[in-house]
Amino acid sequence: MHELKVIGSEEWCVFEHLGIPAIKARVDSGAKTSSIQATNIKVFTKGTQEWVKFEVNPLQENRSIAIECQARLIDRRMVKSSSGISEERLVVRTAVTLGADMFDIELTLANRDTMEFRMLLGREAISGRYMVNPALNYQVQDFEDSEVNTKYTPYFKEKTGLKIALLASNPQLYSNKRIIEAAEARGHEIVFLNVELAYMKLDAHSPEIRYRGGNILKEFDAVIPRIKPSVTFYGCALIRQFDNLGVYCQNSAESISQSRDKLFASQLFSKNDIHIPITGFAKSPMDTKDLIKMVNGAPLIIKLLESTQGKGVVLAETNKAAESVINAFKSVNTNILVQEFIKEANGQDIRCFVVNGKVVASMQRQAEKGEFRANIHQGGRASIIKITSEERKLAQKAAKVLNLAVAGVDIIRSNKGPLLLEVNSSPGLEGIENATGKDIANTMIVAIEKKLRVHV
């Protein structure tokens, strides 16, 4: 019996036929088949055979390098993932080079974006050829960083900019214009996409997003969602589809839908020890009196669960008025929250703009005389304000609990300390940029660059 070569738990592999000059693999004798990270997988016919096209991002730390590969499809297999979910995987056969050895192996095409290694070398490939010493690494060949960079020089894109999609409804809005300006100023290509003009194809092998007239939307590096409340459901479905295609979404679909559900968000806040005004919610009009008492009686605030920009928010000055308004809403089966009125705030609240966990700007909003809502869209006046460290921490924690990379966090000052009013997942830029003089649109673009490790 010939002596087996020793390999480590990590090794460099080369796939000449696929055009991959070097890819780091985790050697795993517990896995039967080898697998490689693959996206944009498409099956096509070549003569009488089925072939498959796919893209490989061979370097974990550089998502911008994508190598287009083709190989003959030899099998479709049901594979159980580590989370226990079965899914169909396509299998190809190709030659792999490890050091001085070259031999054919089977590869399943899998999305390994969340994995540490872009490739897994299974026991079928190593059986009878190698012995694994898990204490060692790179026994058959080791590439220095400079060698890897040289090998991938032809694949580096000339352009340093990103391709960004702004997913919204109105290109004329101040916020959307500013974001487009900021992205272009930093050398990126940015495209405005109307949420309602995009549609999608759901398919395990070749999911797609298309746009008015059948154009396939691809090659975006990032999506900035600015979805109006009336299209939350469809907009979130599109964001999930972009995410499935490997595009970075600045706010995730889950974060947006949680922030838009005021009841669920309030429950998350109280669970995470984030102080909010006393809030009540009930289904039956028979409980209206106790609901009012529970939030310390009138005056009190009544909010539609889907309200935004101060619309659908009512101040009831007496218990009688509160009962009438609550029962009127309930008679048309509308979900509402009842909330204590913070009188000492004097019609003022604070909007903190949070980007990637940092408060980048804050403004105070003062309601118009005779109006309790301080929202800029309701005629509120904005001015710059220095917030306390307690308010800063509250804003950062609220954005973190909802997992929002970009958030407008509204806080009110009360006798009990700062209270969280709500968190907006598509906060407007006009009021806060004008009040503070800060270029928040630019901060949002820089945050995407940092997330994707792009140096501009």
Coordinates of C-alpha atoms in Angstrom, one line a residue:
M1 CA 0.0 0.0 0.0
H2 CA 1.5 3.4 -1.0
E3 CA 2.0 6.0 1.7
L4 CA -0.7 8.7 1.8
K5 CA 0.3 12.3 1.6
V6 CA -0.6 14.4 4.7
I7 CA -2.8 17.5 4.2
G8 CA -4.0 20.0 6.7
S9 CA -7.5 21.1 7.8
E10 CA -7.2 24.0 5.3
E11 CA -5.7 23.8 1.8
W12 CA -5.4 25.9 -1.4
C13 CA -7.2 24.4 -4.4
V14 CA -6.8 25.4 -8.1
F15 CA -9.5 24.8 -10.7
E16 CA -7.9 25.4 -14.1
H17 CA -11.0 24.2 -16.1
L18 CA -13.2 26.6 -14.2
G19 CA -10.8 29.5 -14.4
I20 CA -10.3 29.7 -10.6
P21 CA -6.6 30.3 -9.9
A22 CA -6.8 29.8 -6.1
I23 CA -9.5 29.1 -3.6
K24 CA -9.1 28.3 0.1
A25 CA -10.9 25.1 1.1
R26 CA -11.8 23.7 4.5
V27 CA -10.9 19.9 4.5
D28 CA -13.8 18.1 6.1
S29 CA -13.8 14.3 6.2
G30 CA -17.2 14.4 7.8
A31 CA -18.8 15.6 4.6
K32 CA -19.1 13.1 1.8
T33 CA -19.1 15.5 -1.2
S34 CA -17.1 18.6 -1.8
S35 CA -18.9 21.8 -2.4
I36 CA -18.1 25.3 -3.8
Q37 CA -19.7 28.7 -3.2
A38 CA -21.9 29.5 -6.3
T39 CA -24.4 32.2 -7.1
N40 CA -26.5 33.1 -10.2
I41 CA -26.8 29.4 -11.1
K42 CA -28.4 28.7 -14.5
V43 CA -28.9 25.4 -16.2
F44 CA -28.7 25.3 -20.0
T45 CA -28.5 22.8 -22.8
K46 CA -25.3 22.2 -24.8
G47 CA -26.0 19.7 -27.6
T48 CA -27.9 16.9 -25.9
Q49 CA -26.3 17.5 -22.4
E50 CA -27.4 19.7 -19.5
W51 CA -24.7 22.2 -18.5
V52 CA -24.7 24.7 -15.7
K53 CA -23.4 28.3 -15.6
F54 CA -22.6 29.8 -12.2
E55 CA -20.5 32.5 -10.6
V56 CA -17.9 32.0 -7.8
N57 CA -16.7 34.6 -5.4
P58 CA -13.4 32.8 -4.6
L59 CA -12.1 35.3 -2.0
Q60 CA -14.1 35.6 1.2
E61 CA -12.8 39.1 1.8
N62 CA -13.5 40.5 -1.7
R63 CA -17.0 40.2 -2.9
S64 CA -16.3 42.3 -6.0
I65 CA -14.4 39.4 -7.7
A66 CA -16.8 37.0 -9.4
I67 CA -15.6 34.3 -11.8
E68 CA -18.1 33.0 -14.4
C69 CA -17.8 29.2 -14.6
Q70 CA -19.4 26.5 -16.8
A71 CA -19.5 22.7 -16.2
R72 CA -21.5 19.7 -17.3
L73 CA -24.3 19.0 -14.9
I74 CA -24.0 15.4 -13.7
D75 CA -26.6 15.1 -10.9
R76 CA -29.2 16.8 -8.8
R77 CA -29.2 15.8 -5.1
M78 CA -31.3 16.6 -2.0
V79 CA -28.9 17.8 0.6
K80 CA -29.7 18.6 4.3
S81 CA -28.2 21.8 5.5
S82 CA -26.7 22.3 8.9
S83 CA -30.0 23.8 10.0
G84 CA -31.8 20.6 9.0
I85 CA -33.5 21.9 5.9
S86 CA -33.4 19.8 2.8
E87 CA -32.8 21.5 -0.6
E88 CA -31.9 20.4 -4.1
R89 CA -28.2 21.0 -5.1
L90 CA -26.7 20.7 -8.5
V91 CA -23.6 18.6 -8.9
V92 CA -20.7 19.1 -11.5
R93 CA -17.5 17.1 -12.1
T94 CA -14.2 19.0 -12.7
A95 CA -10.5 18.7 -12.2
V96 CA -8.9 20.1 -9.1
T97 CA -5.2 20.7 -8.5
L98 CA -3.7 20.3 -5.0
G99 CA 0.0 21.0 -5.1
A100 CA 1.5 18.6 -7.7
D101 CA -1.7 16.4 -7.9
M102 CA -4.5 16.9 -10.4
F103 CA -7.6 14.7 -10.3
D104 CA -11.4 14.9 -11.0
I105 CA -13.8 15.6 -8.2
E106 CA -17.6 16.1 -7.8
L107 CA -18.7 19.5 -6.5
T108 CA -22.1 20.5 -5.3
L109 CA -22.9 24.1 -6.0
A110 CA -24.0 25.8 -2.8
N111 CA -24.5 29.3 -1.4
R112 CA -21.6 29.5 1.2
D113 CA -21.8 33.2 1.7
T114 CA -22.2 32.9 5.4
M115 CA -19.5 30.3 5.7
E116 CA -15.9 31.1 6.6
F117 CA -14.6 29.1 3.6
R118 CA -15.7 29.4 -0.1
M119 CA -15.0 25.7 -0.6
L120 CA -15.3 22.5 1.3
L121 CA -13.2 19.4 0.4
G122 CA -15.1 16.3 1.3
R123 CA -14.0 12.7 2.0
E124 CA -14.8 11.4 -1.5
A125 CA -12.1 13.7 -2.9
I126 CA -9.4 12.8 -0.3
S127 CA -10.1 9.1 0.3
G128 CA -7.2 6.9 -0.8
R129 CA -5.1 10.0 -1.7
Y130 CA -4.5 11.9 1.5
M131 CA -4.4 11.6 5.3
V132 CA -5.7 14.6 7.2
N133 CA -3.8 16.1 10.1
P134 CA -6.2 18.6 11.6
A135 CA -3.4 20.4 13.6
L136 CA -1.8 21.5 10.3
N137 CA -2.7 23.9 7.5
Y138 CA -1.5 24.3 3.8
Q139 CA 0.7 21.2 3.6
V140 CA 0.6 20.7 -0.2
Q141 CA 0.8 24.3 -1.3
D142 CA 0.7 27.7 0.4
F143 CA 0.2 31.0 -1.4
E144 CA 1.4 34.3 0.0
D145 CA -1.1 37.2 -0.1
S146 CA 1.0 38.9 -2.8
E147 CA 0.8 35.7 -4.9
V148 CA -3.0 35.5 -4.5
N149 CA -3.3 39.2 -5.5
T150 CA -1.1 38.6 -8.6
K151 CA -3.3 35.6 -9.6
Y152 CA -6.4 37.7 -9.3
T153 CA -5.1 40.9 -10.8
P154 CA -7.0 40.3 -14.2
Y155 CA -10.3 40.0 -12.2
F156 CA -10.0 43.2 -10.3
K157 CA -12.5 45.7 -11.7
E158 CA -11.0 48.9 -13.1
K159 CA -13.9 50.9 -11.6
T160 CA -13.7 51.5 -7.9
G161 CA -17.3 52.6 -7.6
L162 CA -20.3 50.5 -6.6
K163 CA -23.5 49.9 -8.4
I164 CA -26.3 50.9 -6.1
A165 CA -30.1 50.7 -6.4
L166 CA -32.3 53.3 -4.6
L167 CA -35.6 51.4 -4.2
A168 CA -38.4 54.0 -3.6
S169 CA -41.5 55.5 -5.2
N170 CA -40.8 59.2 -6.0
P171 CA -37.5 60.3 -7.5
Q172 CA -38.4 64.0 -6.9
L173 CA -38.4 63.7 -3.1
Y174 CA -35.6 65.7 -1.4
S175 CA -34.2 62.6 0.4
N176 CA -34.0 60.5 -2.8
K177 CA -32.4 63.3 -4.8
R178 CA -29.8 63.9 -2.0
I179 CA -28.9 60.2 -1.8
I180 CA -28.5 60.0 -5.6
E181 CA -26.3 63.1 -5.5
A182 CA -24.2 61.8 -2.6
A183 CA -23.6 58.4 -4.3
E184 CA -22.6 60.0 -7.6
A185 CA -20.3 62.4 -5.8
R186 CA -18.4 59.5 -4.3
G187 CA -18.0 57.8 -7.8
H188 CA -20.7 55.2 -7.6
E189 CA -23.3 54.4 -10.2
I190 CA -26.8 54.7 -8.7
V191 CA -30.1 53.8 -10.3
F192 CA -33.6 54.8 -9.1
L193 CA -36.0 51.9 -9.0
N194 CA -39.7 52.4 -8.5
V195 CA -40.8 49.6 -6.1
E196 CA -44.1 49.1 -8.0
L197 CA -42.4 48.7 -11.4
A198 CA -40.2 45.8 -10.3
Y199 CA -41.3 42.2 -10.4
M200 CA -39.7 38.9 -9.5
K201 CA -39.2 35.3 -10.6
L202 CA -39.0 32.8 -7.8
D203 CA -37.0 29.8 -8.8
A204 CA -34.4 27.7 -6.9
H205 CA -31.9 27.7 -9.8
S206 CA -32.3 31.2 -11.3
P207 CA -34.2 33.7 -9.2
E208 CA -34.5 37.1 -10.9
I209 CA -35.8 40.6 -10.4
R210 CA -37.1 42.3 -13.5
Y211 CA -38.0 45.9 -14.2
R212 CA -40.6 47.5 -16.4
G213 CA -40.3 46.0 -19.9
G214 CA -38.5 42.8 -18.8
N215 CA -35.0 44.1 -18.1
I216 CA -33.2 41.8 -15.6
L217 CA -31.8 43.7 -12.7
K218 CA -28.4 42.3 -11.8
E219 CA -24.9 43.2 -10.8
F220 CA -26.1 45.6 -8.0
D221 CA -23.7 45.7 -5.0
A222 CA -26.2 47.4 -2.7
V223 CA -29.8 48.5 -2.3
I224 CA -31.0 51.4 -0.3
P225 CA -34.7 50.8 0.5
R226 CA -36.9 53.9 1.0
I227 CA -40.3 52.3 0.9
K228 CA -43.5 54.2 1.6
P229 CA -45.9 52.6 4.1
S230 CA -48.5 51.7 1.4
V231 CA -46.1 49.4 -0.4
T232 CA -44.4 47.8 2.7
F233 CA -45.5 44.3 2.0
Y234 CA -44.4 44.3 -1.7
G235 CA -41.3 46.4 -1.0
C236 CA -40.1 43.9 1.7
A237 CA -40.7 41.0 -0.7
L238 CA -38.4 42.7 -3.3
I239 CA -35.7 43.4 -0.6
R240 CA -35.8 39.7 0.4
Q241 CA -35.3 38.8 -3.3
F242 CA -32.3 41.2 -3.6
D243 CA -30.9 39.6 -0.5
N244 CA -31.4 36.1 -2.0
L245 CA -29.4 37.3 -5.0
G246 CA -26.5 38.3 -2.7
V247 CA -27.1 42.1 -2.8
Y248 CA -26.4 44.0 0.4
C249 CA -29.6 45.8 1.5
Q250 CA -28.9 48.7 3.9
N251 CA -32.1 47.9 5.9
S252 CA -33.4 44.4 5.8
A253 CA -37.0 43.4 5.0
E254 CA -37.4 42.0 8.5
S255 CA -36.2 45.2 10.1
I256 CA -38.5 47.4 8.0
S257 CA -41.6 45.3 8.6
Q258 CA -40.9 45.2 12.4
S259 CA -40.4 48.9 12.6
R260 CA -43.7 49.5 10.6
D261 CA -45.7 47.3 13.0
K262 CA -46.0 49.8 15.9
L263 CA -47.5 47.2 18.3
F264 CA -44.8 44.6 17.6
A265 CA -42.1 47.3 17.8
S266 CA -43.5 48.5 21.2
Q267 CA -43.5 44.9 22.5
L268 CA -39.8 44.5 21.4
F269 CA -38.9 47.8 23.1
S270 CA -40.5 46.8 26.4
K271 CA -38.9 43.3 26.2
N272 CA -35.5 45.0 25.8
D273 CA -36.0 47.4 28.6
I274 CA -36.4 50.5 26.4
H275 CA -38.7 53.0 28.1
I276 CA -41.7 54.1 26.1
P277 CA -44.9 56.1 27.1
I278 CA -47.4 53.8 28.8
T279 CA -49.2 52.1 25.8
G280 CA -52.4 50.1 25.7
F281 CA -53.9 47.9 23.0
A282 CA -57.3 46.1 23.0
K283 CA -59.6 44.3 20.6
S284 CA -63.0 44.8 22.3
P285 CA -64.7 48.2 22.7
M286 CA -66.1 46.9 26.0
D287 CA -62.7 47.5 27.5
T288 CA -62.4 51.1 26.4
K289 CA -62.8 52.7 29.9
D290 CA -60.2 50.5 31.5
L291 CA -57.9 51.1 28.5
I292 CA -58.1 54.8 29.1
K293 CA -57.5 54.4 32.9
M294 CA -54.5 52.1 32.2
V295 CA -52.6 54.9 30.4
N296 CA -53.4 57.4 33.1
G297 CA -56.5 58.9 31.5
A298 CA -57.1 61.9 29.2
P299 CA -55.5 63.8 27.6
L300 CA -54.1 60.8 25.7
I301 CA -52.8 59.9 22.3
I302 CA -54.6 57.5 19.9
K303 CA -52.5 56.1 17.0
L304 CA -53.3 54.0 14.0
L305 CA -50.9 51.1 13.9
E306 CA -49.9 51.9 10.3
S307 CA -49.6 55.7 10.8
T308 CA -46.6 57.6 9.6
Q309 CA -45.3 61.3 9.5
G310 CA -47.9 62.1 12.2
K311 CA -50.9 61.1 10.1
G312 CA -53.4 58.9 11.9
V313 CA -52.4 60.3 15.3
V314 CA -55.1 61.9 17.4
L315 CA -55.0 63.8 20.8
A316 CA -58.1 63.2 22.9
E317 CA -58.3 65.9 25.5
T318 CA -61.1 64.4 27.7
N319 CA -62.0 60.8 28.7
K320 CA -65.3 61.3 26.9
A321 CA -63.6 62.4 23.7
A322 CA -61.1 59.5 24.1
E323 CA -64.0 57.0 24.4
S324 CA -65.7 58.4 21.3
V325 CA -62.6 58.3 19.1
I326 CA -61.5 54.8 20.3
N327 CA -65.0 53.3 19.7
A328 CA -65.2 55.0 16.3
F329 CA -62.0 53.5 15.2
K330 CA -63.0 50.1 16.6
S331 CA -66.4 50.2 14.8
V332 CA -64.5 50.1 11.5
N333 CA -62.1 47.3 12.6
T334 CA -59.0 49.5 12.7
N335 CA -56.1 48.6 14.9
I336 CA -55.0 51.4 17.3
L337 CA -52.7 52.0 20.1
V338 CA -53.6 54.2 23.1
Q339 CA -50.7 56.0 24.7
E340 CA -50.2 58.4 27.6
F341 CA -49.8 62.0 26.7
I342 CA -46.5 63.5 27.9
K343 CA -47.7 67.0 28.7
E344 CA -44.4 68.3 30.0
A345 CA -42.8 67.8 26.5
N346 CA -44.7 71.0 25.4
G347 CA -45.1 69.7 21.8
Q348 CA -41.4 69.0 21.4
D349 CA -39.6 65.8 20.5
I350 CA -36.1 64.8 19.3
R351 CA -35.3 63.0 16.1
C352 CA -31.9 61.2 16.2
F353 CA -30.6 59.9 12.9
V354 CA -28.7 56.6 13.5
V355 CA -26.4 55.1 10.8
N356 CA -24.6 51.8 11.5
G357 CA -25.1 52.1 15.3
K358 CA -24.0 55.8 15.6
V359 CA -26.1 58.9 16.1
V360 CA -24.9 61.0 13.3
A361 CA -27.2 64.0 13.8
S362 CA -30.0 65.1 16.1
M363 CA -32.7 67.8 15.9
Q364 CA -35.4 69.1 18.1
R365 CA -38.9 69.4 16.5
Q366 CA -41.3 71.9 17.9
A367 CA -45.0 71.6 17.1
E368 CA -46.9 74.5 15.6
K369 CA -49.0 76.5 18.1
G370 CA -52.1 74.6 19.0
E371 CA -50.7 71.4 17.5
F372 CA -49.2 68.5 19.6
R373 CA -47.5 66.7 16.7
A374 CA -43.9 67.9 16.1
N375 CA -43.4 66.1 12.8
I376 CA -41.9 68.3 10.1
H377 CA -44.6 67.0 7.7
Q378 CA -47.2 68.5 10.2
G379 CA -45.6 71.9 10.1
G380 CA -43.2 71.3 13.0
R381 CA -40.1 73.5 13.2
A382 CA -36.7 71.9 13.4
S383 CA -33.6 73.1 15.2
I384 CA -30.2 71.6 16.2
I385 CA -30.0 70.2 19.7
K386 CA -27.3 68.6 21.9
I387 CA -28.6 65.4 23.2
T388 CA -27.7 63.8 26.5
S389 CA -25.6 60.6 26.7
E390 CA -28.8 58.8 28.0
E391 CA -30.7 59.9 24.9
R392 CA -27.9 58.9 22.6
K393 CA -27.8 55.4 24.2
L394 CA -31.6 55.1 23.9
A395 CA -31.5 56.0 20.2
Q396 CA -28.6 53.5 19.5
K397 CA -30.3 50.7 21.4
A398 CA -33.7 51.2 19.7
A399 CA -32.0 51.0 16.2
K400 CA -30.1 47.9 17.3
V401 CA -33.1 46.1 18.7
L402 CA -34.8 46.5 15.3
N403 CA -31.5 45.7 13.5
L404 CA -31.8 48.9 11.4
A405 CA -28.6 50.2 9.8
V406 CA -30.4 53.5 9.0
A407 CA -33.1 54.7 11.4
G408 CA -34.8 57.9 12.5
V409 CA -35.4 57.5 16.2
D410 CA -38.0 59.8 17.9
I411 CA -37.5 60.5 21.6
I412 CA -39.5 62.6 24.0
R413 CA -38.3 64.2 27.2
S414 CA -40.5 63.5 30.2
N415 CA -40.4 63.8 34.0
K416 CA -39.4 60.1 34.0
G417 CA -36.4 60.7 31.7
P418 CA -36.2 60.2 27.9
L419 CA -38.9 58.0 26.4
L420 CA -38.9 56.3 22.9
L421 CA -41.8 57.3 20.7
E422 CA -41.0 55.4 17.6
V423 CA -38.4 54.3 15.1
N424 CA -38.7 55.1 11.4
S425 CA -36.9 52.8 8.8
S426 CA -37.0 55.4 6.0
P427 CA -36.3 58.7 7.8
G428 CA -36.5 61.9 5.8
L429 CA -33.3 63.9 5.2
E430 CA -34.6 67.4 4.5
G431 CA -35.5 68.6 8.0
I432 CA -32.4 67.2 9.7
E433 CA -29.9 68.2 7.0
N434 CA -31.2 71.7 7.0
A435 CA -31.4 72.0 10.8
T436 CA -27.9 70.5 11.4
G437 CA -26.0 71.4 8.2
K438 CA -24.7 67.8 8.1
D439 CA -24.4 65.8 4.9
I440 CA -26.3 62.7 6.1
A441 CA -26.8 61.4 2.5
N442 CA -23.0 61.1 2.3
T443 CA -22.8 59.4 5.6
M444 CA -25.3 56.7 4.4
I445 CA -23.2 56.1 1.3
V446 CA -20.0 55.9 3.3
A447 CA -21.7 53.3 5.6
I448 CA -22.4 51.1 2.6
E449 CA -18.7 51.4 1.5
K450 CA -17.5 50.3 4.9
K451 CA -19.9 47.4 5.0
L452 CA -18.7 46.2 1.5
R453 CA -15.1 47.2 2.4
V454 CA -14.7 49.5 -0.6
H455 CA -12.1 52.2 -0.6
V456 CA -13.1 55.3 -2.6

